[in-house]
Each structure stands twice: as structure tokens, then as C-alpha cells.
Amino acid sequence: MTFIRPLILLAATIFVAFACTRQQSPAPEKGVSFALNQYRKQHIDSIQYQIELDIPAGKAGQILGKEIVTFHLNAADSALVLDFNVEASHLQEVRVGGEKVDYQFVNEHIVIDTKHLNKGKNEVAIDFVAGDQSLNRSDDYLYTLFVPDRASTCFPLFDQPNLKASYRLTLKTPVGWEAVSNGKLNAKTVENGKSVYQFGETKPVSSYLFAFAAGKFFKETRTMDGREMTMYYRETDTTKVNRNRDEVFRLHAKSLAWLEDYTSIDYPFGKFDFVLLPSFQYGGMEHPGAIFYNEPALFLDENASVNRRMARASVIAHESAHMWFGDLVTMDWFNDVWLKEVFANFMAAKIVHPSFPEINHELRFLLAHYPNAYEVDRTAGTNPILQQLGNLKNAGTLYGAIIYMKAPIVMRQLERKIGEELMRESLREYLKTYSFGNARWDDLIGIIDKRSPEDITRWSNVWVKTPGMPEYGIEAGKLVQAKDSVSGRVWEQPLVLKTMQNGQLVFPNHDGTGYGYFKMDTTSKAWFFTHYGNAEVSDPVFKGAMLVNSWEGLLRGDGPGPEKLVNSILNTLPKEQNPLLVDYLLGNLQTDWWVFLNADQRAAYQTRVEHEIWQLLNSTRDKGIQTSYFRAFKAMALTDDGWQKMHGLWTGKLEVKGLVLSEEDKISLAYELALKGNGDGKAILNSQLNATKNPDRKARMQFVIPALSASEAERDAFFETLKKEENREKEAWVLDALTYLHHPLRAQSALKYLRPSLDLLQEIQLTGDIFFPTRWLHNTFVGHSSPEAARIAQTFLKEHPDYPYFLKNKILQATDLLDRSVKLSATYAPQEHSPALSQQ
């Protein structure tokens, strides 16, 4: 509060004055600047929204809206700014206190002069046409996705996280549609041939957490431990639904009960429902009272692996944890968005682990977090966990592996540093203190620092507020931090190493808890792979940690080279029965195969790779591992024999004992068969399209098929369509298509798409959802490994020296493997492909 006066002066410069006797001030900038955020936070409170939306059938018609916004002003000396990110024609009328008033519509804001405002309670009524950008409309359903600042693309409001408000929503929909929102359904009536859903008032929530879905949904209601919950879904395969339904409800009930016990706070939002969406952009989104999920992540196939089942439990626990961490207590500004995500992950692990005793959870944590965090942290485009943010319009660029993968590692370090009990006590105080309000990371650190003898602030300043990862070498039998990029920075963490054979073999970070690059010597690496599966190399965590070290070594040119690693993995896979390690090995094998080997090198190993993976696919009795081998075979098979096997699986003429193929599996097989071109690809795709029963999967397939065309001209024409925003609405569909447009087998012909894809990036950030820019870049560049592709990205950055910092980092992250591939191809000369080498 000591900064109120200077902040008022700063914020006042961004408001527009209208009285003819006054000089006009500069207009508010697009988005929500930090200054506007601070000014409104200090002067506006007690916000309530009453919103009515009239939704027509189909996706083309306009959605007419009416709203009443009531709020309290503690001063009426500056113009009021509401956010509405649409065309001016969408705004029809503004009334204050029941009277129509003049206003300005400037840079995505409605600006109302002070002469219409009162100190104290105010009421603004607005008639408008809802914007479509975040409504995710299909012909027979729609759903909102307003994170981080997209509510204003639908209706006018104060779109910032620290202005929590209550919402009362009325939806008018076509008859036969279901509707769900944050609030409890108070009434459903029929009026003028439409269904009218009236939802009750919500508890105070941030604008990005307000949500609704409407359309043709199936639904089922259950009462679990005295709590009623309803599941909305679109899956038409009743066998799949029946197989998964009970577990989905059970996992939610279990997560909520655990969180109530851990936090000592009852579920804060009353009503609890969830909606399963077929092409949802994320794994889940934590709208209180109406969680949205990606439907395939919850409705699993019959032969789902234990990893997939645990992933489902984890995403349910994650979104449930957000009800407390993110929804009840929300970050004050989106630079702390990581705070809600890390606690959701942190709590999810505690909830899920006891239900999967067959899983080595230390290994799972290692493989689920460290490789993905390193994937960003090793790049020139890495960022700290806590980033700076000047305007909410850039908030989506903060998301990525650093906040989802590195932050949980850091949080686990913190808990081990201060102890589980102190962590729990501190979190309870944090939730109680800031309940239905907002908080910052530093607020939590202050709570912990009062209770702990450790200097948590100093530790946090390195791990949370600076970017990158430490590197370690071995000197005199000890791990030593290499020279750091930041002068004087010390990464405080426990470090261990294991020695064998009188110190001749050294295995750094053998328990997998340390974070960073741990360089291994060539002798120890070779011994590890040679003895893999023996008594000396049997501990799963040790194996996982050394595999991660070896992969990081490959990427830095610290041998062995790409071909030797393929050979090592092929020799290792038959010795491994742990599904987590099998998945990690297969993932590295495929990345090594397509990114780091050239076509001649792949050809030398092609027959062996297909033969050995096919043998493992047929011999394993673990259905989850079998599915992993099936997917690896499908991705890597190129010979005529491999194509015929895939074709036999697709037609059903060839069966593998225990392997059950879902409709999604059949579709992906058809894609691979068409891509690899041994047969009539168009006929295969059309046949699969006709055989696909689920309408959502059929529509998705119709979109993707042109990207698989054997005709380069047709692929070129399809890429041109992606330049139009309306053709990128279904982001999951676009990402599927990009995977095939830029497949390594088509990489040469796809070079022409790289520069236009980079040119589109800023538009994609503004029009797409939060993960779309990162995924657009990843799926564009992941299939490329040529110097030409690397030069295109490098040239783009050189030609745009003032390119937005956040997006520049995304490009550097997405092209890191490409750049390393170019460097590694020069480092490792092609080896002789003798039978002895191939089988050693």
C-alpha cells in the first residue's frame, strides 16, 4: 500500500478523458498492462457479473449477449476501463445506472468517462455480440477456454486475475443441448423454442476460471462420499465409456477427500462437475465446479499401460488440487502462474502414488520431469521459473516445461530441505491467509522463512529466479560444479555419486535426485550398457538416472555417437521389463533415429530395428509394454515387410496375441500406411474414414488427410489454408497435420513451409491458446535435421533483432535439437555398417 500514490500517477496516464474541456490522455494499450492491472486492483472491488448469452444452432450464427457489471469504486477520478478484445461492431450499447452513455472503444477496451461514475457502487449494463475466439465452436457443441486473458475475447469485463468476481450466467441454447458452468444449475426452462439454463451465483473467482460448455453431450450423475458430481462427455463407444466410467468418478472422489484432509479446508466451491471434450487443447483445465478434460486421457483403451492409467489418475488429481491451489488462492499476476501449476503437480503426486504400489515412484518422477525440463533448460532460449511480465497479452508465452517439469523438481527439493511437516503447515497458513484472494511466490517464501532456520530466500533466488541448469564434472572423486554462466551463482542441492571397481567406474547422480548435466566418462558408460540387467545394474532408479545422463551426453557430443546409442538401446530393450524404462528407451530410440541419423545410417539398421521391435511386440506379456512396442514399430517401420505387417494389423488379417487396437490405433495405422507410400494411400485413408464411427474422430481425420497426400501440390495447398485463423481453430487437428507435413520422410519438401510458419508465430500467439505457439513450433521443426532448416531459423532471428523476447525463446527451444543434429553430424563420422557392428 505504500506505493499507491506513485502507481495512481502512473496509471492515470493510460486513461482517456472525454469532457471537451479536458485534454485527451494517451489511450490504454492493447491487452492489460501491469500499470492498468495495478490501478484497477487498488480502486475496484466487490465485482459481480450477470451474463446472458443466446447461442444459435450451428457454429456460424452470432451469439448475442447482455451483461450487468456491478462494482465498487473507491475513487471516481479516472475513466473506467473494461476489456473487450473484439471488433468495434460487436459492441452495441452501454448503459450506466440504466441510462445510455457515450464511451470510447480504444485498443480492445471500453473506456467510460468519470462523469458517468460514482465513488461507491456502480452498475454498467452492456449489450454486445460475443466474440468467437475462445468459444471453440463446433456445429453441435462449444466450450470456453479463457486462460490466461481470453475472457475479454467473449464478453466485456475486468480481465485480470486479482480482480476476483462472482458470476451469474444464463444460457439460451438449442433444444436438446446440455449446458454446464461454474455455478449450480438453478433452473432449466423452455422459452421461444430454446432451452434456458439459469446458473446460480459463483464464489469469487478469477476471470480466466469462468467457464461454460453447451451442446450435445451425454451425461451421468453420481453421488460419491456424499458429494454429487456430473460427468458430461461425447464418446460414442459405450463399451469404452462403461469400462472407464466408474474409475473416473472414483478418482475424483478420492482426490477431493485427500485434499480436504491435507489442507484442512473443505472443497471451497460447492458444486463439482466435469466435462470431457474430444479435442481439448490441454490435459485438463481447472474451472471450479466445471473442470474440462481431454476426453481420450480419461477414457482409456482396453490395453492401456500402467503409465497411461497413472497419467489419468495424475491429471484428475492435478485438476482437483487446483481447486485449492490456483482457484481458492490465485496468483496475483500471471508471472506467478507457475505457482498454481507446481502445487497441482506436487499434490497430484502425493495423491496418486499410494494407489500404484507396483510403480517405482522415484523412477517415474525422474523420467516424467527431468528429461522434459532439460529439453528446455539446456537451450539458449531457456527462462527462469518466475518470469517477468509487462502485459497479460503475453502471459501465454510463460507456459512450458520449465513451470510444469522443472518447478516440481525444485518444489521437491524445497520440501526435502525444510521437511514434510513444515511444508504442510506453511501451505495451510498460505491457503487460510489468502483464501478467495491472491498471493505471490514471495508471500509463501515469507511464511516458510519465518518457520525455517534455512535461508530459503537465497535458495529461491537461484532456483526460481534465474534460468538454466548447472553442469557437473568429477574431480578427485567428487562432483564439482562447472563454471557457471552467472558469476557467483551456486546451485544448492545434495549431490551423490557411486563408484565401483575401486573407483575406476564413476556414476554421478546415481539416485536421480540432482538436477543438471552430470558428465560421465566413456568407460563407465560402456560398462553400464554392457552390464545392463545384471545384478550390478538392476536398480530401476540407477538405470533411469544413467540413461538420462547418457542421453544428455549424446546431445552435448560427449560420446558415444548416435549410431552406437541405437545399437546400445536395441541390445538393452530385451533385458528391460519395467514399462517406464521401456517407454523412455523407445522415446530416445525414435528421437535418435529420426533426428540424429541420416537416411543412409537408418537404412543400415532398418531391418534389424523392425525385426527386434516386432519380436518384442509379439513376445511381451505386459499389455502396456506391448502397446509401446506397437507404437514404436508403427513409427519406425519402412521396409516392405514392415509395411505389410502394418497393413495386416490395420485390416485385421494379421493378429498379435494380446494386442487390442482401438479406433484411434486404426486411424494412426492408416496415416502411417499412406505416409510410407507402399500402396494406394488415398484408398486406405478413404476406407478408414468410412469405417470410423465416432463423428469427432471422423471430422478430425477429414481435416488431417490433405497433409498426408502423396501430392506435394496438395500438401502445399493445405499449408496455405493454415495461414487463415479460422482454419486453425481446432488446434489439436492442426498439430496432427503438422506432424505429417514435416515428417522426416517429407522434410525436404517441407523446407518451404518453415519461414512462413515463423512469420505466422506472432499471429498464432494472439489468436491461439496458451500452448499453441510452442506446439506449432515443435511440430514444425521436430521432423527436420538438415543444415538448410537450421539456417532458415537462424536467418529469421537475425532479420528480427527486436523480435519479442518470449517468442524468440520459443524458437530457440524448438530448434535446439535441430541445431544439435547439425553439429553432431559433423562430430561423428558415419561408421562402417558391418554385421558385427549391427549385432554387437
mmCIF file of C-alpha atoms in Angstrom, residues 419-718:
data_model
loop_
_atom_site.group_PDB
_atom_site.id
_atom_site.type_symbol
_atom_site.label_atom_id
_atom_site.label_comp_id
_atom_site.label_asym_id
_atom_site.label_seq_id
_atom_site.Cartn_x
_atom_site.Cartn_y
_atom_site.Cartn_z
ATOM 1 C CA GLY A 419 10.679 -31.259 5.920
ATOM 2 C CA GLU A 420 7.206 -32.535 5.023
ATOM 3 C CA GLU A 421 5.528 -31.316 8.205
ATOM 4 C CA LEU A 422 6.812 -27.746 7.896
ATOM 5 C CA MET A 423 5.782 -27.721 4.250
ATOM 6 C CA ARG A 424 2.254 -28.806 5.143
ATOM 7 C CA GLU A 425 1.949 -26.284 7.985
ATOM 8 C CA SER A 426 3.197 -23.482 5.735
ATOM 9 C CA LEU A 427 0.773 -24.375 2.946
ATOM 10 C CA ARG A 428 -2.162 -24.477 5.356
ATOM 11 C CA GLU A 429 -1.260 -20.993 6.595
ATOM 12 C CA TYR A 430 -0.863 -19.798 2.993
ATOM 13 C CA LEU A 431 -4.308 -21.114 1.968
ATOM 14 C CA LYS A 432 -6.010 -19.767 5.081
ATOM 15 C CA THR A 433 -4.374 -16.334 4.822
ATOM 16 C CA TYR A 434 -5.161 -15.751 1.149
ATOM 17 C CA SER A 435 -8.436 -17.707 0.836
ATOM 18 C CA PHE A 436 -10.591 -16.398 -2.073
ATOM 19 C CA GLY A 437 -7.820 -13.899 -2.716
ATOM 20 C CA ASN A 438 -4.481 -13.630 -4.468
ATOM 21 C CA ALA A 439 -0.873 -14.255 -3.472
ATOM 22 C CA ARG A 440 2.670 -14.299 -4.805
ATOM 23 C CA TRP A 441 5.501 -16.818 -4.517
ATOM 24 C CA ASP A 442 7.330 -14.403 -2.254
ATOM 25 C CA ASP A 443 4.325 -14.436 0.124
ATOM 26 C CA LEU A 444 4.740 -18.183 0.554
ATOM 27 C CA ILE A 445 8.507 -17.891 0.900
ATOM 28 C CA GLY A 446 7.942 -15.323 3.646
ATOM 29 C CA ILE A 447 5.722 -17.779 5.524
ATOM 30 C CA ILE A 448 8.323 -20.549 5.226
ATOM 31 C CA ASP A 449 11.258 -18.305 6.097
ATOM 32 C CA LYS A 450 9.566 -17.355 9.380
ATOM 33 C CA ARG A 451 9.381 -21.015 10.336
ATOM 34 C CA SER A 452 12.649 -22.400 8.929
ATOM 35 C CA PRO A 453 16.260 -21.862 10.060
ATOM 36 C CA GLU A 454 17.336 -22.235 6.419
ATOM 37 C CA ASP A 455 17.826 -19.176 4.180
ATOM 38 C CA ILE A 456 15.001 -20.067 1.805
ATOM 39 C CA THR A 457 15.025 -16.657 0.124
ATOM 40 C CA ARG A 458 18.642 -17.119 -1.023
ATOM 41 C CA TRP A 459 17.899 -20.623 -2.270
ATOM 42 C CA SER A 460 14.792 -19.377 -4.110
ATOM 43 C CA ASN A 461 16.656 -16.535 -5.786
ATOM 44 C CA VAL A 462 18.851 -19.057 -7.634
ATOM 45 C CA TRP A 463 16.439 -21.890 -8.358
ATOM 46 C CA VAL A 464 13.295 -19.888 -9.063
ATOM 47 C CA LYS A 465 14.507 -16.527 -10.331
ATOM 48 C CA THR A 466 17.442 -17.418 -12.591
ATOM 49 C CA PRO A 467 17.433 -19.564 -15.747
ATOM 50 C CA GLY A 468 19.427 -22.561 -16.840
ATOM 51 C CA MET A 469 20.843 -25.713 -15.303
ATOM 52 C CA PRO A 470 24.136 -26.422 -13.549
ATOM 53 C CA GLU A 471 26.777 -28.691 -15.056
ATOM 54 C CA TYR A 472 28.998 -31.022 -13.036
ATOM 55 C CA GLY A 473 32.240 -32.824 -13.625
ATOM 56 C CA ILE A 474 34.233 -35.166 -11.415
ATOM 57 C CA GLU A 475 37.422 -34.025 -9.728
ATOM 58 C CA ALA A 476 39.303 -36.069 -7.122
ATOM 59 C CA GLY A 477 36.351 -38.384 -6.748
ATOM 60 C CA LYS A 478 33.861 -35.592 -6.077
ATOM 61 C CA LEU A 479 31.191 -33.845 -8.096
ATOM 62 C CA VAL A 480 32.227 -30.269 -8.841
ATOM 63 C CA GLN A 481 30.029 -27.560 -10.336
ATOM 64 C CA ALA A 482 31.468 -26.317 -13.609
ATOM 65 C CA LYS A 483 31.946 -22.614 -14.261
ATOM 66 C CA ASP A 484 28.504 -21.052 -14.267
ATOM 67 C CA SER A 485 27.090 -18.626 -16.814
ATOM 68 C CA VAL A 486 26.079 -16.319 -13.953
ATOM 69 C CA SER A 487 29.002 -15.076 -11.890
ATOM 70 C CA GLY A 488 28.994 -16.347 -8.331
ATOM 71 C CA ARG A 489 25.842 -18.435 -8.693
ATOM 72 C CA VAL A 490 25.820 -21.615 -6.616
ATOM 73 C CA TRP A 491 23.096 -24.214 -7.121
ATOM 74 C CA GLU A 492 22.469 -25.523 -3.596
ATOM 75 C CA GLN A 493 21.415 -29.189 -3.773
ATOM 76 C CA PRO A 494 22.511 -32.554 -2.368
ATOM 77 C CA LEU A 495 24.860 -34.373 -4.754
ATOM 78 C CA VAL A 496 25.842 -38.037 -4.799
ATOM 79 C CA LEU A 497 27.944 -40.338 -6.919
ATOM 80 C CA LYS A 498 28.531 -44.053 -6.967
ATOM 81 C CA THR A 499 31.899 -45.684 -7.612
ATOM 82 C CA MET A 500 32.690 -49.285 -8.497
ATOM 83 C CA GLN A 501 35.770 -51.389 -9.158
ATOM 84 C CA ASN A 502 37.980 -49.386 -6.801
ATOM 85 C CA GLY A 503 36.922 -46.078 -8.264
ATOM 86 C CA GLN A 504 37.577 -46.981 -11.896
ATOM 87 C CA LEU A 505 33.863 -46.655 -12.663
ATOM 88 C CA VAL A 506 32.046 -43.497 -11.574
ATOM 89 C CA PHE A 507 28.297 -42.901 -11.818
ATOM 90 C CA PRO A 508 27.279 -39.332 -10.904
ATOM 91 C CA ASN A 509 23.811 -38.561 -9.553
ATOM 92 C CA HIS A 510 23.060 -42.280 -9.306
ATOM 93 C CA ASP A 511 19.897 -41.694 -7.256
ATOM 94 C CA GLY A 512 18.444 -39.337 -9.891
ATOM 95 C CA THR A 513 17.628 -36.517 -7.456
ATOM 96 C CA GLY A 514 20.208 -33.920 -8.501
ATOM 97 C CA TYR A 515 19.275 -31.502 -11.266
ATOM 98 C CA GLY A 516 21.741 -30.634 -14.014
ATOM 99 C CA TYR A 517 24.073 -32.193 -16.549
ATOM 100 C CA PHE A 518 26.278 -34.846 -14.955
ATOM 101 C CA LYS A 519 29.095 -35.698 -17.314
ATOM 102 C CA MET A 520 30.071 -39.393 -17.438
ATOM 103 C CA ASP A 521 33.297 -40.864 -18.707
ATOM 104 C CA THR A 522 33.254 -43.180 -21.722
ATOM 105 C CA THR A 523 34.448 -46.246 -19.783
ATOM 106 C CA SER A 524 31.668 -46.023 -17.202
ATOM 107 C CA LYS A 525 29.022 -45.534 -19.908
ATOM 108 C CA ALA A 526 30.229 -48.551 -21.871
ATOM 109 C CA TRP A 527 30.314 -50.708 -18.744
ATOM 110 C CA PHE A 528 26.785 -49.592 -17.815
ATOM 111 C CA PHE A 529 25.280 -50.674 -21.130
ATOM 112 C CA THR A 530 27.307 -53.887 -21.296
ATOM 113 C CA HIS A 531 26.169 -54.961 -17.824
ATOM 114 C CA TYR A 532 22.613 -53.627 -18.110
ATOM 115 C CA GLY A 533 20.206 -56.038 -16.447
ATOM 116 C CA ASN A 534 22.900 -57.815 -14.445
ATOM 117 C CA ALA A 535 22.910 -57.671 -10.646
ATOM 118 C CA GLU A 536 25.206 -54.639 -10.669
ATOM 119 C CA VAL A 537 22.791 -52.716 -12.925
ATOM 120 C CA SER A 538 19.401 -53.826 -11.638
ATOM 121 C CA ASP A 539 18.128 -50.902 -9.577
ATOM 122 C CA PRO A 540 15.476 -49.114 -11.711
ATOM 123 C CA VAL A 541 16.310 -45.608 -10.475
ATOM 124 C CA PHE A 542 20.009 -46.131 -11.086
ATOM 125 C CA LYS A 543 19.254 -47.345 -14.599
ATOM 126 C CA GLY A 544 16.981 -44.370 -15.268
ATOM 127 C CA ALA A 545 19.483 -41.845 -13.959
ATOM 128 C CA MET A 546 22.320 -43.263 -16.074
ATOM 129 C CA LEU A 547 20.127 -43.389 -19.175
ATOM 130 C CA VAL A 548 19.271 -39.723 -18.678
ATOM 131 C CA ASN A 549 22.967 -38.889 -18.185
ATOM 132 C CA SER A 550 23.846 -40.794 -21.366
ATOM 133 C CA TRP A 551 21.198 -39.026 -23.428
ATOM 134 C CA GLU A 552 22.293 -35.616 -22.183
ATOM 135 C CA GLY A 553 25.860 -36.594 -23.013
ATOM 136 C CA LEU A 554 24.895 -37.518 -26.568
ATOM 137 C CA LEU A 555 23.292 -34.121 -27.095
ATOM 138 C CA ARG A 556 26.478 -32.383 -25.961
ATOM 139 C CA GLY A 557 28.772 -34.513 -28.112
ATOM 140 C CA ASP A 558 30.166 -36.433 -25.142
ATOM 141 C CA GLY A 559 30.075 -39.848 -26.936
ATOM 142 C CA PRO A 560 29.017 -42.463 -27.746
ATOM 143 C CA GLY A 561 27.597 -41.226 -31.012
ATOM 144 C CA PRO A 562 24.064 -41.621 -32.385
ATOM 145 C CA GLU A 563 24.681 -44.934 -34.158
ATOM 146 C CA LYS A 564 26.285 -46.553 -31.131
ATOM 147 C CA LEU A 565 23.381 -45.374 -28.994
ATOM 148 C CA VAL A 566 20.880 -47.041 -31.345
ATOM 149 C CA ASN A 567 22.898 -50.215 -31.024
ATOM 150 C CA SER A 568 23.031 -49.921 -27.227
ATOM 151 C CA ILE A 569 19.281 -49.368 -26.933
ATOM 152 C CA LEU A 570 18.480 -52.329 -29.174
ATOM 153 C CA ASN A 571 20.718 -54.524 -27.035
ATOM 154 C CA THR A 572 19.158 -53.145 -23.849
ATOM 155 C CA LEU A 573 15.435 -53.389 -24.633
ATOM 156 C CA PRO A 574 15.173 -57.221 -24.405
ATOM 157 C CA LYS A 575 16.662 -57.009 -20.887
ATOM 158 C CA GLU A 576 14.099 -54.484 -19.631
ATOM 159 C CA GLN A 577 10.611 -55.261 -18.263
ATOM 160 C CA ASN A 578 9.913 -52.001 -16.448
ATOM 161 C CA PRO A 579 7.307 -50.126 -18.531
ATOM 162 C CA LEU A 580 8.665 -46.716 -17.560
ATOM 163 C CA LEU A 581 12.172 -47.574 -18.694
ATOM 164 C CA VAL A 582 10.895 -49.277 -21.851
ATOM 165 C CA ASP A 583 8.978 -46.126 -22.766
ATOM 166 C CA TYR A 584 11.996 -43.920 -22.095
ATOM 167 C CA LEU A 585 14.310 -46.142 -24.140
ATOM 168 C CA LEU A 586 11.843 -46.274 -27.035
ATOM 169 C CA GLY A 587 11.400 -42.499 -26.942
ATOM 170 C CA ASN A 588 15.155 -41.942 -27.133
ATOM 171 C CA LEU A 589 15.462 -44.566 -29.857
ATOM 172 C CA GLN A 590 12.893 -42.806 -32.046
ATOM 173 C CA THR A 591 14.366 -39.335 -31.487
ATOM 174 C CA ASP A 592 17.867 -40.629 -32.209
ATOM 175 C CA TRP A 593 16.528 -42.472 -35.259
ATOM 176 C CA TRP A 594 14.706 -39.601 -36.932
ATOM 177 C CA VAL A 595 16.694 -36.576 -35.729
ATOM 178 C CA PHE A 596 20.322 -37.678 -35.449
ATOM 179 C CA LEU A 597 20.732 -40.459 -38.022
ATOM 180 C CA ASN A 598 20.734 -39.671 -41.718
ATOM 181 C CA ALA A 599 18.890 -41.793 -44.274
ATOM 182 C CA ASP A 600 21.921 -43.991 -45.035
ATOM 183 C CA GLN A 601 22.534 -44.668 -41.354
ATOM 184 C CA ARG A 602 18.872 -45.572 -40.811
ATOM 185 C CA ALA A 603 18.954 -47.882 -43.805
ATOM 186 C CA ALA A 604 21.858 -49.807 -42.289
ATOM 187 C CA TYR A 605 19.813 -50.562 -39.161
ATOM 188 C CA GLN A 606 16.306 -50.668 -40.664
ATOM 189 C CA THR A 607 15.855 -54.421 -40.945
ATOM 190 C CA ARG A 608 17.312 -55.088 -37.515
ATOM 191 C CA VAL A 609 15.202 -52.401 -35.831
ATOM 192 C CA GLU A 610 11.973 -53.704 -37.332
ATOM 193 C CA HIS A 611 12.801 -57.327 -36.623
ATOM 194 C CA GLU A 612 13.752 -56.800 -32.989
ATOM 195 C CA ILE A 613 10.854 -54.490 -32.116
ATOM 196 C CA TRP A 614 8.427 -56.865 -33.839
ATOM 197 C CA GLN A 615 9.829 -59.763 -31.831
ATOM 198 C CA LEU A 616 9.458 -57.821 -28.590
ATOM 199 C CA LEU A 617 5.931 -56.787 -29.581
ATOM 200 C CA ASN A 618 4.998 -60.444 -30.006
ATOM 201 C CA SER A 619 6.846 -61.833 -27.007
ATOM 202 C CA THR A 620 5.917 -59.429 -24.206
ATOM 203 C CA ARG A 621 3.010 -60.374 -21.953
ATOM 204 C CA ASP A 622 2.569 -56.918 -20.433
ATOM 205 C CA LYS A 623 -0.217 -55.245 -22.402
ATOM 206 C CA GLY A 624 1.063 -51.756 -21.718
ATOM 207 C CA ILE A 625 4.593 -52.579 -22.866
ATOM 208 C CA GLN A 626 3.118 -54.351 -25.868
ATOM 209 C CA THR A 627 1.276 -51.174 -26.817
ATOM 210 C CA SER A 628 4.522 -49.216 -26.508
ATOM 211 C CA TYR A 629 6.277 -51.618 -28.876
ATOM 212 C CA PHE A 630 3.343 -51.453 -31.287
ATOM 213 C CA ARG A 631 3.575 -47.661 -31.435
ATOM 214 C CA ALA A 632 7.353 -47.760 -31.883
ATOM 215 C CA PHE A 633 7.064 -50.326 -34.688
ATOM 216 C CA LYS A 634 4.377 -48.262 -36.403
ATOM 217 C CA ALA A 635 6.557 -45.140 -36.215
ATOM 218 C CA MET A 636 9.791 -46.761 -37.446
ATOM 219 C CA ALA A 637 8.743 -49.446 -39.956
ATOM 220 C CA LEU A 638 9.798 -48.605 -43.517
ATOM 221 C CA THR A 639 10.626 -51.866 -45.304
ATOM 222 C CA ASP A 640 8.106 -53.658 -47.479
ATOM 223 C CA ASP A 641 7.854 -56.360 -44.823
ATOM 224 C CA GLY A 642 7.176 -53.762 -42.139
ATOM 225 C CA TRP A 643 4.546 -52.055 -44.294
ATOM 226 C CA GLN A 644 2.817 -55.385 -44.936
ATOM 227 C CA LYS A 645 2.722 -56.118 -41.198
ATOM 228 C CA MET A 646 1.155 -52.725 -40.514
ATOM 229 C CA HIS A 647 -1.333 -53.292 -43.309
ATOM 230 C CA GLY A 648 -2.231 -56.701 -41.918
ATOM 231 C CA LEU A 649 -2.831 -55.211 -38.467
ATOM 232 C CA TRP A 650 -4.946 -52.460 -39.992
ATOM 233 C CA THR A 651 -7.141 -54.841 -41.994
ATOM 234 C CA GLY A 652 -7.342 -57.363 -39.161
ATOM 235 C CA LYS A 653 -5.829 -60.148 -41.278
ATOM 236 C CA LEU A 654 -2.784 -60.203 -39.005
ATOM 237 C CA GLU A 655 -3.214 -60.538 -35.275
ATOM 238 C CA VAL A 656 -0.770 -60.182 -32.409
ATOM 239 C CA LYS A 657 -1.827 -62.099 -29.342
ATOM 240 C CA GLY A 658 -2.989 -59.733 -26.631
ATOM 241 C CA LEU A 659 -2.863 -56.597 -28.813
ATOM 242 C CA VAL A 660 -6.228 -54.840 -28.981
ATOM 243 C CA LEU A 661 -6.409 -51.978 -31.461
ATOM 244 C CA SER A 662 -8.763 -49.074 -30.828
ATOM 245 C CA GLU A 663 -10.363 -46.862 -33.455
ATOM 246 C CA GLU A 664 -7.605 -44.315 -32.801
ATOM 247 C CA ASP A 665 -4.979 -47.022 -33.422
ATOM 248 C CA LYS A 666 -6.596 -47.943 -36.724
ATOM 249 C CA ILE A 667 -6.615 -44.301 -37.790
ATOM 250 C CA SER A 668 -2.937 -43.854 -36.922
ATOM 251 C CA LEU A 669 -2.068 -47.041 -38.815
ATOM 252 C CA ALA A 670 -3.886 -45.706 -41.863
ATOM 253 C CA TYR A 671 -1.883 -42.490 -41.599
ATOM 254 C CA GLU A 672 1.428 -44.367 -41.444
ATOM 255 C CA LEU A 673 0.458 -46.633 -44.350
ATOM 256 C CA ALA A 674 -0.430 -43.638 -46.506
ATOM 257 C CA LEU A 675 2.682 -41.707 -45.490
ATOM 258 C CA LYS A 676 5.035 -44.555 -46.285
ATOM 259 C CA GLY A 677 3.514 -44.962 -49.682
ATOM 260 C CA ASN A 678 3.572 -48.699 -50.415
ATOM 261 C CA GLY A 679 0.081 -48.930 -51.842
ATOM 262 C CA ASP A 680 -2.864 -46.687 -52.617
ATOM 263 C CA GLY A 681 -2.680 -44.215 -49.762
ATOM 264 C CA LYS A 682 -5.795 -42.344 -50.808
ATOM 265 C CA ALA A 683 -7.847 -45.545 -50.862
ATOM 266 C CA ILE A 684 -6.528 -46.578 -47.447
ATOM 267 C CA LEU A 685 -7.420 -43.223 -45.921
ATOM 268 C CA ASN A 686 -10.873 -43.172 -47.500
ATOM 269 C CA SER A 687 -11.523 -46.713 -46.314
ATOM 270 C CA GLN A 688 -10.564 -45.789 -42.750
ATOM 271 C CA LEU A 689 -12.615 -42.619 -42.920
ATOM 272 C CA ASN A 690 -15.690 -44.624 -43.917
ATOM 273 C CA ALA A 691 -15.019 -47.170 -41.171
ATOM 274 C CA THR A 692 -14.630 -44.542 -38.421
ATOM 275 C CA LYS A 693 -17.807 -44.389 -36.364
ATOM 276 C CA ASN A 694 -17.135 -41.603 -33.897
ATOM 277 C CA PRO A 695 -18.165 -38.280 -35.523
ATOM 278 C CA ASP A 696 -15.491 -36.222 -33.747
ATOM 279 C CA ARG A 697 -12.712 -38.582 -34.839
ATOM 280 C CA LYS A 698 -14.115 -38.628 -38.369
ATOM 281 C CA ALA A 699 -14.103 -34.819 -38.572
ATOM 282 C CA ARG A 700 -10.549 -34.698 -37.278
ATOM 283 C CA MET A 701 -9.442 -37.244 -39.840
ATOM 284 C CA GLN A 702 -11.061 -35.299 -42.690
ATOM 285 C CA PHE A 703 -9.017 -32.286 -41.656
ATOM 286 C CA VAL A 704 -5.683 -34.166 -41.460
ATOM 287 C CA ILE A 705 -5.923 -36.230 -44.673
ATOM 288 C CA PRO A 706 -4.701 -33.471 -47.066
ATOM 289 C CA ALA A 707 -1.468 -33.206 -45.038
ATOM 290 C CA LEU A 708 -0.795 -36.869 -45.885
ATOM 291 C CA SER A 709 -1.331 -36.517 -49.606
ATOM 292 C CA ALA A 710 1.283 -38.047 -51.890
ATOM 293 C CA SER A 711 0.944 -34.904 -53.999
ATOM 294 C CA GLU A 712 3.299 -32.129 -52.942
ATOM 295 C CA ALA A 713 0.983 -29.603 -54.601
ATOM 296 C CA GLU A 714 -1.911 -30.777 -52.407
ATOM 297 C CA ARG A 715 0.252 -30.513 -49.300
ATOM 298 C CA ASP A 716 1.310 -27.015 -50.359
ATOM 299 C CA ALA A 717 -2.325 -26.012 -50.786
ATOM 300 C CA PHE A 718 -3.189 -27.419 -47.370
#
